Tab-separated table of C-alpha atoms and ligand atoms in Angstrom:
chain	number	residue	atom	x	y	z
A	14	MET	CA	25.093	6.560	13.411
A	15	SER	CA	25.923	4.828	10.106
A	16	CYS	CA	23.947	5.899	7.060
A	17	LYS	CA	24.155	4.741	3.456
A	18	ARG	CA	22.671	5.732	0.108
A	19	GLY	CA	20.945	4.095	-2.811
A	20	LEU	CA	18.705	1.494	-1.202
A	21	ILE	CA	16.521	-0.956	-3.053
A	22	ILE	CA	12.934	-0.520	-1.865
A	23	ALA	CA	10.589	-3.378	-2.789
A	24	ILE	CA	6.832	-2.815	-2.635
A	25	ASP	CA	4.640	-5.841	-3.247
A	26	GLY	CA	0.975	-6.565	-2.720
A	27	PRO	CA	-2.339	-7.360	-4.382
A	28	ALA	CA	-3.976	-5.280	-7.104
A	29	GLY	CA	-5.287	-1.870	-6.082
A	30	ALA	CA	-3.545	-1.725	-2.689
A	31	GLY	CA	-1.898	1.561	-3.647
A	32	LYS	CA	1.525	0.225	-4.621
A	33	SER	CA	2.182	2.402	-7.652
A	34	THR	CA	0.968	5.659	-6.099
A	35	THR	CA	2.953	5.015	-2.939
A	36	ALA	CA	6.056	3.824	-4.779
A	37	ARG	CA	5.997	6.840	-7.085
A	38	ARG	CA	5.711	9.290	-4.210
A	39	VAL	CA	8.407	7.579	-2.172
A	40	ALA	CA	10.700	7.677	-5.197
A	41	GLU	CA	9.961	11.388	-5.750
A	42	ARG	CA	10.695	12.258	-2.145
A	43	LEU	CA	13.971	10.330	-2.154
A	44	GLY	CA	15.072	11.281	-5.664
A	45	TYR	CA	15.072	7.563	-6.525
A	46	LEU	CA	14.052	5.851	-9.739
A	47	TYR	CA	10.528	4.389	-9.717
A	48	ILE	CA	9.962	1.153	-11.606
A	49	ASP	CA	6.451	-0.210	-12.118
A	50	THR	CA	7.088	-3.853	-12.995
A	51	GLY	CA	3.362	-4.466	-13.570
A	52	ALA	CA	3.620	-2.164	-16.589
A	53	MET	CA	6.262	-4.485	-18.042
A	54	TYR	CA	3.966	-7.533	-17.707
A	55	ARG	CA	1.125	-5.472	-19.143
A	56	ALA	CA	3.304	-4.382	-22.088
A	57	VAL	CA	4.126	-8.006	-22.938
A	58	THR	CA	0.408	-8.823	-22.717
A	59	LEU	CA	-0.516	-5.929	-25.015
A	60	ALA	CA	2.091	-7.041	-27.550
A	61	VAL	CA	0.771	-10.613	-27.442
A	62	LEU	CA	-2.842	-9.437	-27.930
A	63	ARG	CA	-1.818	-7.219	-30.828
A	64	ALA	CA	0.117	-10.035	-32.449
A	65	GLY	CA	-3.009	-12.204	-32.247
A	66	ILE	CA	-1.030	-15.283	-31.259
A	67	PRO	CA	-2.413	-18.007	-28.959
A	68	ILE	CA	-1.821	-17.091	-25.311
A	69	GLU	CA	0.320	-20.120	-24.617
A	70	GLU	CA	3.838	-20.105	-23.270
A	71	GLU	CA	5.604	-21.494	-26.359
A	72	HIS	CA	4.012	-18.871	-28.637
A	73	VAL	CA	4.545	-15.991	-26.218
A	74	ALA	CA	8.176	-17.029	-25.629
A	75	ARG	CA	8.840	-16.672	-29.356
A	76	VAL	CA	7.847	-12.999	-29.453
A	77	LEU	CA	9.812	-11.995	-26.337
A	78	PRO	CA	13.187	-11.447	-28.035
A	79	HIS	CA	11.514	-9.016	-30.468
A	80	LEU	CA	9.988	-6.815	-27.776
A	81	ARG	CA	11.545	-3.524	-26.796
A	82	ILE	CA	10.003	-2.291	-23.558
A	83	GLU	CA	11.262	1.022	-22.203
A	84	LEU	CA	10.292	2.680	-18.937
A	85	VAL	CA	10.619	6.436	-19.135
A	86	PRO	CA	10.307	8.568	-15.995
A	87	SER	CA	8.058	11.623	-16.485
A	88	LEU	CA	6.416	14.272	-14.313
A	89	GLN	CA	3.158	12.279	-14.339
A	90	GLY	CA	4.961	9.089	-13.337
A	91	GLN	CA	6.416	6.357	-15.469
A	92	ARG	CA	5.544	6.197	-19.185
A	93	THR	CA	5.909	2.870	-20.915
A	94	LEU	CA	7.113	2.524	-24.498
A	95	LEU	CA	6.624	-0.601	-26.561
A	96	SER	CA	8.931	-0.599	-29.582
A	97	GLY	CA	9.049	3.197	-29.350
A	98	GLU	CA	5.269	3.722	-29.047
A	99	ASP	CA	3.907	5.256	-25.828
A	100	VAL	CA	1.416	2.617	-24.630
A	101	THR	CA	0.936	3.912	-21.051
A	102	GLU	CA	-2.823	4.382	-21.461
A	103	ALA	CA	-3.369	1.241	-23.545
A	104	LEU	CA	-1.867	-0.842	-20.722
A	105	ARG	CA	-4.947	-0.106	-18.589
A	106	LEU	CA	-7.412	-1.491	-21.170
A	107	PRO	CA	-9.730	-4.160	-19.704
A	108	GLU	CA	-8.511	-6.617	-22.343
A	109	VAL	CA	-4.926	-6.289	-21.099
A	110	THR	CA	-6.068	-6.599	-17.462
A	111	ARG	CA	-8.043	-9.726	-18.362
A	112	TRP	CA	-5.023	-11.566	-19.784
A	113	VAL	CA	-2.069	-10.181	-17.863
A	114	SER	CA	-2.129	-12.722	-15.022
A	115	LEU	CA	-2.049	-15.642	-17.453
A	116	VAL	CA	0.818	-14.130	-19.442
A	117	SER	CA	2.646	-13.355	-16.179
A	118	SER	CA	2.377	-16.951	-15.039
A	119	PHE	CA	4.618	-18.172	-17.888
A	120	PRO	CA	8.150	-18.819	-16.558
A	121	ALA	CA	9.654	-17.683	-19.899
A	122	VAL	CA	8.024	-14.268	-19.482
A	123	ARG	CA	9.140	-13.989	-15.860
A	124	ARG	CA	12.741	-14.937	-16.659
A	125	PHE	CA	12.833	-12.343	-19.439
A	126	LEU	CA	11.414	-9.481	-17.347
A	127	VAL	CA	13.120	-10.309	-14.048
A	128	GLU	CA	16.507	-10.149	-15.774
A	129	GLU	CA	15.667	-6.653	-17.013
A	130	GLN	CA	14.320	-5.592	-13.597
A	131	ARG	CA	17.520	-6.739	-11.890
A	132	ARG	CA	19.541	-4.797	-14.427
A	133	LEU	CA	17.499	-1.633	-13.837
A	134	GLY	CA	17.811	-1.872	-10.054
A	135	ARG	CA	21.358	-3.116	-9.706
A	136	HIS	CA	22.835	0.215	-8.600
A	137	GLY	CA	20.166	0.800	-5.933
A	138	GLY	CA	18.401	4.128	-5.472
A	139	VAL	CA	15.256	2.484	-6.767
A	140	VAL	CA	11.668	1.882	-5.679
A	141	MET	CA	10.224	-1.116	-7.499
A	142	ASP	CA	6.654	-2.321	-7.156
A	143	GLY	CA	5.122	-5.625	-8.191
A	144	ARG	CA	4.255	-9.053	-6.808
A	145	ASP	CA	7.635	-10.758	-6.402
A	146	ILE	CA	10.125	-7.949	-5.878
A	147	GLY	CA	10.977	-8.726	-2.246
A	148	THR	CA	10.829	-12.489	-2.756
A	149	VAL	CA	12.412	-13.144	-6.169
A	150	VAL	CA	13.701	-10.062	-7.996
A	151	PHE	CA	15.571	-8.498	-5.070
A	152	PRO	CA	15.407	-10.833	-2.057
A	153	GLU	CA	18.272	-8.745	-0.649
A	154	ALA	CA	16.295	-5.447	-0.884
A	155	GLU	CA	17.020	-3.287	2.159
A	156	VAL	CA	13.400	-2.187	2.579
A	157	LYS	CA	10.505	-4.545	1.855
A	158	VAL	CA	6.902	-3.511	2.136
A	159	PHE	CA	3.781	-5.575	1.597
A	160	LEU	CA	0.834	-3.239	0.967
A	161	THR	CA	-2.674	-4.528	1.499
A	162	ALA	CA	-6.175	-3.075	1.773
A	163	SER	CA	-9.682	-4.497	2.023
A	164	LEU	CA	-11.279	-5.621	-1.238
A	165	PRO	CA	-14.084	-2.993	-1.228
A	166	VAL	CA	-11.557	-0.190	-0.734
A	167	ARG	CA	-9.265	-1.540	-3.435
A	168	ALA	CA	-12.224	-1.847	-5.818
A	169	ARG	CA	-13.339	1.730	-5.125
A	170	ARG	CA	-9.856	3.119	-5.719
A	171	ARG	CA	-9.437	1.146	-8.932
A	172	LEU	CA	-12.872	2.246	-10.162
A	173	GLN	CA	-11.852	5.892	-9.813
A	174	GLU	CA	-8.624	5.284	-11.737
A	175	LEU	CA	-10.417	3.465	-14.537
A	176	ARG	CA	-13.071	6.162	-14.807
A	177	ALA	CA	-10.279	8.733	-15.107
A	178	TYR	CA	-9.050	6.710	-18.101
A	179	GLY	CA	-12.589	6.882	-19.543
A	180	ILE	CA	-13.255	3.160	-19.026
A	181	ALA	CA	-16.924	2.370	-18.257
A	182	ILE	CA	-17.144	-0.381	-15.638
A	183	THR	CA	-19.126	-1.005	-12.422
A	184	GLU	CA	-17.700	-1.356	-8.922
A	185	GLN	CA	-18.883	-4.996	-8.783
A	186	GLU	CA	-17.077	-5.797	-12.018
A	187	VAL	CA	-13.901	-4.176	-10.737
A	188	ALA	CA	-14.076	-6.107	-7.439
A	189	ALA	CA	-14.614	-9.415	-9.269
A	190	GLU	CA	-11.684	-8.690	-11.595
A	191	LEU	CA	-9.370	-7.799	-8.701
A	192	GLN	CA	-10.307	-10.988	-6.862
A	193	ARG	CA	-9.812	-13.148	-9.931
A	194	ARG	CA	-6.392	-11.656	-10.591
A	195	ASP	CA	-5.265	-11.931	-6.939
A	196	GLU	CA	-6.308	-15.573	-6.970
A	197	LEU	CA	-4.308	-16.317	-10.132
A	198	ASP	CA	-1.302	-14.268	-8.996
A	199	SER	CA	-1.238	-15.934	-5.564
A	200	HIS	CA	-1.533	-19.503	-6.807
A	201	ARG	CA	0.748	-19.662	-9.832
A	202	ALA	CA	3.739	-21.986	-9.526
A	203	ASP	CA	6.433	-19.483	-10.537
A	204	SER	CA	6.955	-16.486	-8.198
A	205	PRO	CA	3.464	-16.253	-6.723
A	206	LEU	CA	2.291	-13.117	-4.960
A	207	GLN	CA	3.348	-13.626	-1.361
A	208	CYS	CA	4.640	-11.586	1.492
A	209	ALA	CA	8.370	-12.030	2.145
A	210	PRO	CA	8.991	-13.085	5.775
A	211	ASP	CA	11.055	-9.946	6.333
A	212	ALA	CA	8.572	-7.556	4.684
A	213	VAL	CA	6.690	-5.001	6.755
A	214	VAL	CA	2.928	-5.178	6.205
A	215	ILE	CA	1.124	-1.885	5.752
A	216	ASP	CA	-2.656	-2.066	5.558
A	217	THR	CA	-3.745	1.026	3.634
A	218	THR	CA	-7.516	0.527	4.077
A	219	GLU	CA	-7.774	3.483	6.428
A	220	LEU	CA	-4.731	5.440	5.290
A	221	THR	CA	-4.422	8.416	2.985
A	222	ILE	CA	-1.804	8.398	0.237
A	223	GLU	CA	0.263	10.839	2.253
A	224	GLU	CA	0.082	8.597	5.336
A	225	GLN	CA	1.086	5.452	3.483
A	226	THR	CA	3.934	7.285	1.766
A	227	GLU	CA	5.103	8.556	5.145
A	228	ARG	CA	5.034	5.031	6.647
A	229	VAL	CA	7.320	3.751	3.910
A	230	LEU	CA	9.629	6.757	4.233
A	231	GLU	CA	9.854	6.076	7.967
A	232	LEU	CA	11.036	2.521	7.226
A	233	VAL	CA	13.615	3.933	4.844
A	234	ARG	CA	14.896	6.361	7.494
A	235	GLN	CA	15.112	3.572	10.034
A	236	ARG	CA	17.006	1.430	7.587
A	237	LEU	CA	19.404	4.203	6.585
A	238	CYS	CA	20.184	4.863	10.199
A	239	ASN	CA	20.277	1.216	11.276
A	240	THR	CA	17.417	1.352	13.739
A	241	ARG	CA	14.739	-1.307	14.048
A	242	PRO	CA	11.158	-0.567	12.980
A	243	GLU	CA	9.252	0.235	16.156
A	244	SER	CA	5.635	-0.831	15.837
A	245	ALA	CA	5.715	-2.537	12.453
A	246	SER	CA	4.228	-5.982	11.858
A	247	SER	CA	6.054	-8.295	9.507
A	248	CYS	CA	4.771	-11.320	7.629
A	249	ALA	CA	6.806	-13.624	9.840
A	250	GLU	CA	4.946	-12.459	12.956
A	251	PRO	CA	1.209	-12.072	12.287
A	252	GLU	CA	-0.434	-8.939	13.744
B	329	CDP	O1	-1.791	-2.050	-10.974
B	329	CDP	P1	-2.339	-3.417	-10.654
B	329	CDP	O2	-2.241	-3.690	-9.201
B	329	CDP	O3	-3.647	-3.693	-11.262
B	329	CDP	O4	-1.436	-4.482	-11.329
B	329	CDP	P2	-0.040	-4.286	-12.016
B	329	CDP	O5	0.965	-3.947	-10.976
B	329	CDP	O6	-0.172	-3.411	-13.196
B	329	CDP	O7	0.260	-5.784	-12.485
B	329	CDP	C1	-0.530	-6.399	-13.465
B	329	CDP	C2	-0.310	-7.898	-13.389
B	329	CDP	O8	1.043	-8.172	-13.725
B	329	CDP	C3	-0.531	-8.555	-12.031
B	329	CDP	O9	-1.873	-8.904	-11.796
B	329	CDP	C4	0.363	-9.772	-12.142
B	329	CDP	O10	-0.286	-10.820	-12.831
B	329	CDP	C5	1.505	-9.292	-13.006
B	329	CDP	N1	2.713	-8.927	-12.259
B	329	CDP	C6	3.548	-9.932	-11.858
B	329	CDP	O11	3.256	-11.101	-12.083
B	329	CDP	N2	4.723	-9.644	-11.237
B	329	CDP	C7	5.059	-8.394	-10.981
B	329	CDP	N3	6.243	-8.152	-10.389
B	329	CDP	C8	4.212	-7.338	-11.352
B	329	CDP	C9	3.019	-7.632	-11.984
């Protein structure tokens, strides 16, 4: 049996499918680095909102070289620093969520962040979650997962998270916001949200966090030991 170390694990999928929780747990169990790329797009959006500039590509592109975004692993997951300030909580503000898909659709922003993401993951031993990790950032990732879940379940999960952050919002509002963002993310020209043909689809609608984490870890074990996934469905072959 041939085994190797330091894989790149790409986890993509729509908003609220459980990517960050799953990715963080998988990283913990493997002793890998967890990188939440959504936080990077959110940090750029927060900086743009704070700067009060028009949300147009030429204006946003001008501030990019001045941004210092740092991802710091912590016991509670990744903390995000923007020019030295811990903005982890601010990144969840509804205002940031409202604008992040537009900011993320600008090719200048994607080029800037993808370069940094490739740098962070180049040595492997990393679990990275986002929308385009398996398709654009690391098309050569050894393990690719596309996490999905039904809209009502995603909305309920997101509602709980937002309430924990003290944000007052209804389940209907959350569902509408998730749908709007998925629509924008899936239809933009540059690096849209899509399932890589060689990604394994995991529908988390009926799964617990522990179960979804275990499914991904099973794919990692299979990959490390060069065995084929047994009953997994990929995007290339619909269920
Ligand atoms: O946590 P949630 O699923 O709400 O989203 P996120 O991962 O924090 O990402 C926020 C937004 O950033 C997404 O809706 C996308 O517009 C954008 N994003 C992206 O374009 N590419 C990525 N690799 C990650 C996030």
